[in-house]
Amino acid sequence: MVFLITALLLFVVFNFSPSFRPEWGWHVWPRLWQTILDLKFLDPKEAVILASFLNFSFLIVVSPFLKNVWPKSRLAWWGAVIFSGSAAVVFWLMYFLSVADSGHLGVGGCGLMAAPVFNFIGLLLARGGCSLRSPMSFESSEFRD
């Protein structure tokens, strides 16, 4: 839980602190809205980036509140872990390939870069010590003679 809450707090830091440029992180949301309104001018690469950022943001915000879902639903947990891990890797790759040479991240940018990593670690730990055996396993004591 600590990692998931830390990821959420880092995402909040991104929104309320200067990032990448002297402007505040929340400025990204009106730009995204304008981009969504002009979808006909959006190329496929930008559409994938937009959808990934929106899904990644949603996952970071809701992950701490789904703490009771992760241990119970293996499908939901695996989907969240795979997406969170791939988002973390892609964000860092994009940073090293394009943004790293252009300058300073700022406090908000550091929060944005660290949030998917903390979310990924938190999701990996959220499943807990669940047994890998099925509840209907024949090794269970209730099915023995």
PDB file of C-alpha atoms in Angstrom:
ATOM      1  CA  MET A   1       0.000   0.000   0.000  1.00  0.00           C
ATOM      2  CA  VAL A   2       2.836   2.387   0.785  1.00  0.00           C
ATOM      3  CA  PHE A   3       4.181   2.217  -2.765  1.00  0.00           C
ATOM      4  CA  LEU A   4       0.746   2.736  -4.318  1.00  0.00           C
ATOM      5  CA  ILE A   5       0.040   5.761  -2.113  1.00  0.00           C
ATOM      6  CA  THR A   6       3.524   7.128  -2.838  1.00  0.00           C
ATOM      7  CA  ALA A   7       2.843   6.793  -6.571  1.00  0.00           C
ATOM      8  CA  LEU A   8      -0.415   8.690  -6.139  1.00  0.00           C
ATOM      9  CA  LEU A   9       1.324  11.428  -4.132  1.00  0.00           C
ATOM     10  CA  LEU A  10       4.069  11.713  -6.767  1.00  0.00           C
ATOM     11  CA  PHE A  11       1.405  12.074  -9.443  1.00  0.00           C
ATOM     12  CA  VAL A  12      -0.208  14.838  -7.390  1.00  0.00           C
ATOM     13  CA  VAL A  13       3.225  16.489  -7.110  1.00  0.00           C
ATOM     14  CA  PHE A  14       3.470  16.365 -10.907  1.00  0.00           C
ATOM     15  CA  ASN A  15       0.147  18.162 -11.233  1.00  0.00           C
ATOM     16  CA  PHE A  16       0.913  20.922  -8.738  1.00  0.00           C
ATOM     17  CA  SER A  17       4.626  21.540  -9.360  1.00  0.00           C
ATOM     18  CA  PRO A  18       6.572  22.964 -12.303  1.00  0.00           C
ATOM     19  CA  SER A  19       7.673  20.251 -14.684  1.00  0.00           C
ATOM     20  CA  PHE A  20       9.799  19.961 -17.839  1.00  0.00           C
ATOM     21  CA  ARG A  21       9.389  23.689 -18.473  1.00  0.00           C
ATOM     22  CA  PRO A  22       8.655  26.608 -16.153  1.00  0.00           C
ATOM     23  CA  GLU A  23       4.913  25.857 -16.365  1.00  0.00           C
ATOM     24  CA  TRP A  24       2.951  23.790 -13.894  1.00  0.00           C
ATOM     25  CA  GLY A  25       2.107  20.125 -14.477  1.00  0.00           C
ATOM     26  CA  TRP A  26      -1.650  20.657 -14.516  1.00  0.00           C
ATOM     27  CA  HIS A  27      -1.256  22.548 -17.821  1.00  0.00           C
ATOM     28  CA  VAL A  28      -1.064  19.169 -19.526  1.00  0.00           C
ATOM     29  CA  TRP A  29      -4.790  18.523 -18.941  1.00  0.00           C
ATOM     30  CA  PRO A  30      -6.185  21.466 -20.997  1.00  0.00           C
ATOM     31  CA  ARG A  31      -3.769  20.541 -23.791  1.00  0.00           C
ATOM     32  CA  LEU A  32      -4.942  16.932 -23.698  1.00  0.00           C
ATOM     33  CA  TRP A  33      -8.532  18.101 -23.851  1.00  0.00           C
ATOM     34  CA  GLN A  34      -7.761  20.242 -26.928  1.00  0.00           C
ATOM     35  CA  THR A  35      -6.039  17.252 -28.528  1.00  0.00           C
ATOM     36  CA  ILE A  36      -9.054  15.046 -27.854  1.00  0.00           C
ATOM     37  CA  LEU A  37     -11.354  17.638 -29.429  1.00  0.00           C
ATOM     38  CA  ASP A  38      -9.184  17.688 -32.579  1.00  0.00           C
ATOM     39  CA  LEU A  39      -8.835  13.923 -33.024  1.00  0.00           C
ATOM     40  CA  LYS A  40      -9.013  14.118 -36.824  1.00  0.00           C
ATOM     41  CA  PHE A  41      -5.598  15.843 -36.830  1.00  0.00           C
ATOM     42  CA  LEU A  42      -4.032  13.262 -34.526  1.00  0.00           C
ATOM     43  CA  ASP A  43      -1.597  10.762 -36.035  1.00  0.00           C
ATOM     44  CA  PRO A  44      -1.584   7.160 -34.735  1.00  0.00           C
ATOM     45  CA  LYS A  45       1.639   7.592 -32.741  1.00  0.00           C
ATOM     46  CA  GLU A  46       0.213  10.561 -30.848  1.00  0.00           C
ATOM     47  CA  ALA A  47      -3.044   8.690 -30.284  1.00  0.00           C
ATOM     48  CA  VAL A  48      -1.189   5.807 -28.646  1.00  0.00           C
ATOM     49  CA  ILE A  49       0.772   8.224 -26.440  1.00  0.00           C
ATOM     50  CA  LEU A  50      -2.422  10.040 -25.458  1.00  0.00           C
ATOM     51  CA  ALA A  51      -4.312   6.841 -24.633  1.00  0.00           C
ATOM     52  CA  SER A  52      -1.367   5.437 -22.686  1.00  0.00           C
ATOM     53  CA  PHE A  53      -0.962   8.598 -20.618  1.00  0.00           C
ATOM     54  CA  LEU A  54      -4.672   8.725 -19.799  1.00  0.00           C
ATOM     55  CA  ASN A  55      -4.779   5.026 -18.855  1.00  0.00           C
ATOM     56  CA  PHE A  56      -1.567   5.312 -16.865  1.00  0.00           C
ATOM     57  CA  SER A  57      -2.963   8.315 -14.982  1.00  0.00           C
ATOM     58  CA  PHE A  58      -6.188   6.451 -14.255  1.00  0.00           C
ATOM     59  CA  LEU A  59      -4.284   3.393 -13.003  1.00  0.00           C
ATOM     60  CA  ILE A  60      -2.145   5.448 -10.632  1.00  0.00           C
ATOM     61  CA  VAL A  61      -5.174   7.235  -9.196  1.00  0.00           C
ATOM     62  CA  VAL A  62      -7.336   4.136  -8.634  1.00  0.00           C
ATOM     63  CA  SER A  63      -4.689   1.567  -7.612  1.00  0.00           C
ATOM     64  CA  PRO A  64      -4.616   2.435  -3.893  1.00  0.00           C
ATOM     65  CA  PHE A  65      -8.409   2.280  -3.725  1.00  0.00           C
ATOM     66  CA  LEU A  66      -8.516  -1.211  -5.264  1.00  0.00           C
ATOM     67  CA  LYS A  67      -6.382  -2.771  -2.532  1.00  0.00           C
ATOM     68  CA  ASN A  68      -9.034  -5.436  -1.889  1.00  0.00           C
ATOM     69  CA  VAL A  69      -9.359  -6.311  -5.583  1.00  0.00           C
ATOM     70  CA  TRP A  70      -5.698  -7.097  -6.293  1.00  0.00           C
ATOM     71  CA  PRO A  71      -5.454 -10.185  -4.039  1.00  0.00           C
ATOM     72  CA  LYS A  72      -8.817 -11.553  -5.200  1.00  0.00           C
ATOM     73  CA  SER A  73      -8.672 -11.113  -8.987  1.00  0.00           C
ATOM     74  CA  ARG A  74      -5.650 -12.567 -10.687  1.00  0.00           C
ATOM     75  CA  LEU A  75      -6.811 -11.256 -14.088  1.00  0.00           C
ATOM     76  CA  ALA A  76      -7.197  -7.664 -12.856  1.00  0.00           C
ATOM     77  CA  TRP A  77      -3.885  -7.830 -11.045  1.00  0.00           C
ATOM     78  CA  TRP A  78      -1.959  -9.216 -14.022  1.00  0.00           C
ATOM     79  CA  GLY A  79      -3.501  -6.646 -16.356  1.00  0.00           C
ATOM     80  CA  ALA A  80      -2.587  -3.799 -14.021  1.00  0.00           C
ATOM     81  CA  VAL A  81       0.940  -5.113 -13.400  1.00  0.00           C
ATOM     82  CA  ILE A  82       1.674  -5.578 -17.102  1.00  0.00           C
ATOM     83  CA  PHE A  83       0.328  -2.159 -18.039  1.00  0.00           C
ATOM     84  CA  SER A  84       2.038  -0.416 -15.119  1.00  0.00           C
ATOM     85  CA  GLY A  85       5.382  -2.059 -15.869  1.00  0.00           C
ATOM     86  CA  SER A  86       5.195  -1.272 -19.561  1.00  0.00           C
ATOM     87  CA  ALA A  87       4.198   2.340 -18.798  1.00  0.00           C
ATOM     88  CA  ALA A  88       7.184   2.727 -16.483  1.00  0.00           C
ATOM     89  CA  VAL A  89       9.582   1.325 -19.073  1.00  0.00           C
ATOM     90  CA  VAL A  90       8.141   3.411 -21.908  1.00  0.00           C
ATOM     91  CA  PHE A  91       8.190   6.645 -19.879  1.00  0.00           C
ATOM     92  CA  TRP A  92      11.838   6.136 -19.006  1.00  0.00           C
ATOM     93  CA  LEU A  93      12.737   5.167 -22.583  1.00  0.00           C
ATOM     94  CA  MET A  94      10.976   8.265 -23.921  1.00  0.00           C
ATOM     95  CA  TYR A  95      12.869  10.366 -21.414  1.00  0.00           C
ATOM     96  CA  PHE A  96      16.266   8.956 -22.326  1.00  0.00           C
ATOM     97  CA  LEU A  97      15.593   9.077 -26.074  1.00  0.00           C
ATOM     98  CA  SER A  98      14.091  12.543 -26.361  1.00  0.00           C
ATOM     99  CA  VAL A  99      13.792  14.664 -23.244  1.00  0.00           C
ATOM    100  CA  ALA A 100      17.072  13.922 -21.437  1.00  0.00           C
ATOM    101  CA  ASP A 101      19.133  16.129 -23.705  1.00  0.00           C
ATOM    102  CA  SER A 102      16.704  19.057 -23.615  1.00  0.00           C
ATOM    103  CA  GLY A 103      17.209  20.033 -20.021  1.00  0.00           C
ATOM    104  CA  HIS A 104      15.766  20.079 -16.548  1.00  0.00           C
ATOM    105  CA  LEU A 105      12.874  17.876 -15.433  1.00  0.00           C
ATOM    106  CA  GLY A 106      11.694  20.024 -12.564  1.00  0.00           C
ATOM    107  CA  VAL A 107      10.056  18.759  -9.399  1.00  0.00           C
ATOM    108  CA  GLY A 108       6.857  17.794 -11.203  1.00  0.00           C
ATOM    109  CA  GLY A 109       8.718  15.986 -13.965  1.00  0.00           C
ATOM    110  CA  CYS A 110      10.618  13.936 -11.392  1.00  0.00           C
ATOM    111  CA  GLY A 111       7.293  13.071  -9.771  1.00  0.00           C
ATOM    112  CA  LEU A 112       5.854  12.016 -13.129  1.00  0.00           C
ATOM    113  CA  MET A 113       8.871   9.834 -13.905  1.00  0.00           C
ATOM    114  CA  ALA A 114       8.908   8.169 -10.482  1.00  0.00           C
ATOM    115  CA  ALA A 115       5.136   7.579 -10.172  1.00  0.00           C
ATOM    116  CA  PRO A 116       4.882   4.624 -12.617  1.00  0.00           C
ATOM    117  CA  VAL A 117       7.891   2.928 -11.012  1.00  0.00           C
ATOM    118  CA  PHE A 118       6.375   3.173  -7.537  1.00  0.00           C
ATOM    119  CA  ASN A 119       2.989   2.068  -8.899  1.00  0.00           C
ATOM    120  CA  PHE A 120       4.579  -0.967 -10.542  1.00  0.00           C
ATOM    121  CA  ILE A 121       6.415  -1.965  -7.353  1.00  0.00           C
ATOM    122  CA  GLY A 122       3.248  -1.412  -5.315  1.00  0.00           C
ATOM    123  CA  LEU A 123       1.189  -3.570  -7.655  1.00  0.00           C
ATOM    124  CA  LEU A 124       3.784  -6.338  -7.556  1.00  0.00           C
ATOM    125  CA  LEU A 125       3.553  -6.333  -3.772  1.00  0.00           C
ATOM    126  CA  ALA A 126      -0.254  -5.884  -3.668  1.00  0.00           C
ATOM    127  CA  ARG A 127      -1.004  -9.502  -4.470  1.00  0.00           C
ATOM    128  CA  GLY A 128       0.579 -10.520  -1.184  1.00  0.00           C
ATOM    129  CA  GLY A 129       1.331 -14.060  -0.168  1.00  0.00           C
ATOM    130  CA  CYS A 130      -1.597 -15.619  -2.005  1.00  0.00           C
ATOM    131  CA  SER A 131      -1.363 -19.318  -2.506  1.00  0.00           C
ATOM    132  CA  LEU A 132      -0.680 -20.509  -6.022  1.00  0.00           C
ATOM    133  CA  ARG A 133      -2.883 -23.539  -5.455  1.00  0.00           C
ATOM    134  CA  SER A 134      -6.453 -23.504  -6.565  1.00  0.00           C
ATOM    135  CA  PRO A 135      -9.085 -23.531  -3.813  1.00  0.00           C
ATOM    136  CA  MET A 136     -10.446 -26.716  -5.433  1.00  0.00           C
ATOM    137  CA  SER A 137      -7.056 -28.435  -5.334  1.00  0.00           C
ATOM    138  CA  PHE A 138      -6.993 -32.121  -4.497  1.00  0.00           C
ATOM    139  CA  GLU A 139      -4.129 -31.385  -2.120  1.00  0.00           C
ATOM    140  CA  SER A 140      -6.543 -29.555   0.136  1.00  0.00           C
ATOM    141  CA  SER A 141      -7.489 -31.348   3.339  1.00  0.00           C
ATOM    142  CA  GLU A 142     -11.209 -31.261   2.618  1.00  0.00           C
ATOM    143  CA  PHE A 143     -10.796 -33.440  -0.479  1.00  0.00           C
ATOM    144  CA  ARG A 144      -8.704 -36.146   1.171  1.00  0.00           C
ATOM    145  CA  ASP A 145     -10.207 -39.436   2.284  1.00  0.00           C
TER     146      ASP A 145
END
